[in-house]
PDB file of C-alpha atoms in Angstrom:
ATOM      1  CA  UNK A   1      -2.474  26.064  58.971  1.00 66.00           C
ATOM      2  CA  UNK A   2       0.233  27.410  56.723  1.00 67.00           C
ATOM      3  CA  UNK A   3      -1.149  28.301  53.708  1.00 64.00           C
ATOM      4  CA  UNK A   4      -0.021  29.563  50.311  1.00 63.00           C
ATOM      5  CA  UNK A   5      -1.578  32.585  48.779  1.00 62.00           C
ATOM      6  CA  UNK A   6      -1.259  33.594  45.316  1.00 59.00           C
ATOM      7  CA  UNK A   7      -4.193  36.390  45.805  1.00 57.00           C
ATOM      8  CA  UNK A   8      -2.564  37.729  48.787  1.00 51.00           C
ATOM      9  CA  UNK A   9      -3.424  41.397  48.177  1.00 52.00           C
ATOM     10  CA  UNK A  10      -6.945  40.747  48.345  1.00 55.00           C
ATOM     11  CA  UNK A  11      -9.684  40.871  51.883  1.00 55.00           C
ATOM     12  CA  UNK A  12      -8.409  36.978  51.530  1.00 57.00           C
ATOM     13  CA  UNK A  13      -5.120  37.705  52.881  1.00 57.00           C
ATOM     14  CA  UNK A  14      -6.425  40.129  55.981  1.00 57.00           C
ATOM     15  CA  UNK A  15      -8.825  37.602  56.712  1.00 56.00           C
ATOM     16  CA  UNK A  16      -6.529  34.130  56.611  1.00 56.00           C
ATOM     17  CA  UNK A  17      -4.391  36.190  58.686  1.00 58.00           C
ATOM     18  CA  UNK A  18      -7.100  37.211  61.384  1.00 48.00           C
ATOM     19  CA  UNK A  19      -8.606  33.537  61.678  1.00 60.00           C
ATOM     20  CA  UNK A  20      -4.732  32.623  63.214  1.00 66.00           C
ATOM     21  CA  UNK A  21      -3.362  30.819  59.939  1.00 72.00           C
ATOM     22  CA  UNK A  22      -0.117  30.982  58.862  1.00 81.00           C
ATOM     23  CA  UNK A  23       0.064  32.884  55.446  1.00 83.00           C
ATOM     24  CA  UNK A  24       1.892  32.876  52.508  1.00 87.00           C
ATOM     25  CA  UNK A  25       1.660  35.588  50.207  1.00 87.00           C
ATOM     26  CA  UNK A  26       3.654  36.256  47.197  1.00 88.00           C
ATOM     27  CA  UNK A  27       3.988  39.082  45.495  1.00 89.00           C
ATOM     28  CA  UNK A  28       6.219  41.498  42.638  1.00 89.00           C
ATOM     29  CA  UNK A  29       6.389  44.955  44.354  1.00 92.00           C
ATOM     30  CA  UNK A  30       7.675  46.209  47.372  1.00 94.00           C
ATOM     31  CA  UNK A  31       4.504  47.912  47.645  1.00 92.00           C
ATOM     32  CA  UNK A  32       2.448  44.951  47.569  1.00 89.00           C
ATOM     33  CA  UNK A  33       4.670  43.393  50.052  1.00 91.00           C
ATOM     34  CA  UNK A  34       4.375  46.807  52.411  1.00 91.00           C
ATOM     35  CA  UNK A  35       0.516  46.098  51.549  1.00 87.00           C
ATOM     36  CA  UNK A  36       0.207  42.309  53.349  1.00 85.00           C
ATOM     37  CA  UNK A  37       2.703  42.972  56.245  1.00 87.00           C
ATOM     38  CA  UNK A  38      -0.024  45.817  56.580  1.00 86.00           C
ATOM     39  CA  UNK A  39      -2.331  43.321  57.002  1.00 82.00           C
ATOM     40  CA  UNK A  40      -0.774  41.178  58.909  1.00 82.00           C
ATOM     41  CA  UNK A  41       0.511  38.377  56.251  1.00 85.00           C
ATOM     42  CA  UNK A  42       3.653  36.663  58.553  1.00 84.00           C
ATOM     43  CA  UNK A  43       5.348  35.271  55.606  1.00 91.00           C
ATOM     44  CA  UNK A  44       5.867  37.742  52.577  1.00 93.00           C
ATOM     45  CA  UNK A  45       7.620  36.294  49.183  1.00 93.00           C
ATOM     46  CA  UNK A  46       8.479  38.174  46.095  1.00 94.00           C
ATOM     47  CA  UNK A  47       8.586  35.830  43.409  1.00 90.00           C
ATOM     48  CA  UNK A  48      10.038  38.628  41.026  1.00 91.00           C
ATOM     49  CA  UNK A  49      13.433  37.999  43.928  1.00 94.00           C
ATOM     50  CA  UNK A  50      13.014  34.813  45.153  1.00 95.00           C
ATOM     51  CA  UNK A  51      12.342  31.064  43.984  1.00 95.00           C
ATOM     52  CA  UNK A  52       8.877  30.533  45.473  1.00 93.00           C
ATOM     53  CA  UNK A  53       9.295  26.644  46.240  1.00 95.00           C
ATOM     54  CA  UNK A  54      12.772  26.975  48.101  1.00 97.00           C
ATOM     55  CA  UNK A  55      11.399  29.797  50.029  1.00 95.00           C
ATOM     56  CA  UNK A  56       8.192  28.250  51.245  1.00 93.00           C
ATOM     57  CA  UNK A  57      10.745  24.511  52.124  1.00 94.00           C
ATOM     58  CA  UNK A  58      13.081  27.140  53.451  1.00 96.00           C
ATOM     59  CA  UNK A  59      10.454  28.940  55.669  1.00 94.00           C
ATOM     60  CA  UNK A  60       8.868  25.712  56.245  1.00 91.00           C
ATOM     61  CA  UNK A  61      11.951  23.344  57.515  1.00 93.00           C
ATOM     62  CA  UNK A  62      10.493  21.202  53.927  1.00 92.00           C
ATOM     63  CA  UNK A  63       7.317  21.025  55.508  1.00 89.00           C
ATOM     64  CA  UNK A  64       5.062  22.599  52.692  1.00 89.00           C
ATOM     65  CA  UNK A  65       1.414  24.043  53.307  1.00 88.00           C
ATOM     66  CA  UNK A  66      -1.631  22.881  53.443  1.00 83.00           C
ATOM     67  CA  UNK A  67      -3.968  25.088  51.158  1.00 82.00           C
ATOM     68  CA  UNK A  68      -2.601  26.988  48.222  1.00 83.00           C
ATOM     69  CA  UNK A  69      -5.264  29.237  47.417  1.00 81.00           C
ATOM     70  CA  UNK A  70      -4.603  30.606  43.212  1.00 79.00           C
ATOM     71  CA  UNK A  71      -6.001  33.320  40.947  1.00 77.00           C
ATOM     72  CA  UNK A  72      -3.770  33.030  38.894  1.00 76.00           C
ATOM     73  CA  UNK A  73      -3.698  29.442  37.575  1.00 73.00           C
ATOM     74  CA  UNK A  74      -1.424  27.502  34.865  1.00 78.00           C
ATOM     75  CA  UNK A  75       1.616  29.424  35.421  1.00 80.00           C
ATOM     76  CA  UNK A  76       2.229  28.458  39.110  1.00 80.00           C
ATOM     77  CA  UNK A  77       0.425  25.817  38.569  1.00 82.00           C
ATOM     78  CA  UNK A  78       3.665  23.522  39.055  1.00 87.00           C
ATOM     79  CA  UNK A  79       5.179  25.279  41.725  1.00 89.00           C
ATOM     80  CA  UNK A  80       1.927  25.247  43.758  1.00 85.00           C
ATOM     81  CA  UNK A  81       2.105  21.052  43.543  1.00 87.00           C
ATOM     82  CA  UNK A  82       5.762  21.202  45.106  1.00 90.00           C
ATOM     83  CA  UNK A  83       5.191  23.408  48.074  1.00 90.00           C
ATOM     84  CA  UNK A  84       2.123  21.220  49.182  1.00 86.00           C
ATOM     85  CA  UNK A  85       2.409  18.777  52.071  1.00 85.00           C
ATOM     86  CA  UNK A  86       1.829  15.278  51.524  1.00 77.00           C
ATOM     87  CA  UNK A  87      -2.403  14.774  49.876  1.00 64.00           C
ATOM     88  CA  UNK A  88      -3.298  18.352  50.652  1.00 59.00           C
ATOM     89  CA  UNK A  89      -5.445  20.620  48.759  1.00 58.00           C
ATOM     90  CA  UNK A  90      -4.950  23.612  46.076  1.00 60.00           C
ATOM     91  CA  UNK A  91      -7.757  25.477  44.952  1.00 61.00           C
ATOM     92  CA  UNK A  92      -7.843  27.842  41.574  1.00 62.00           C
ATOM     93  CA  UNK A  93     -10.302  30.261  40.941  1.00 63.00           C
ATOM     94  CA  UNK A  94     -10.540  31.752  37.974  1.00 58.00           C
ATOM     95  CA  UNK A  95     -12.646  35.075  37.828  1.00 50.00           C
TER      96      UNK A  95
END
């Protein structure tokens, strides 16, 4: 199950990867990208250099992801809806 995590530099990324999910993690720095790769996240997207929506669609061959886990909120909402496969789930969690 492909999943997009906007909270990628958290223990959640490690547990999702360990569970066998295809995880897409969004980050803004090279150091965070390296951390994700060390955690086993196979699809790292640098949102400061890449368009998240375009990258998710390119990397899933247009399918999108089954689940979006978002701790960011309003600034990522539109992208979340655009990357979802049809009729699937966005979970927004604000601390």
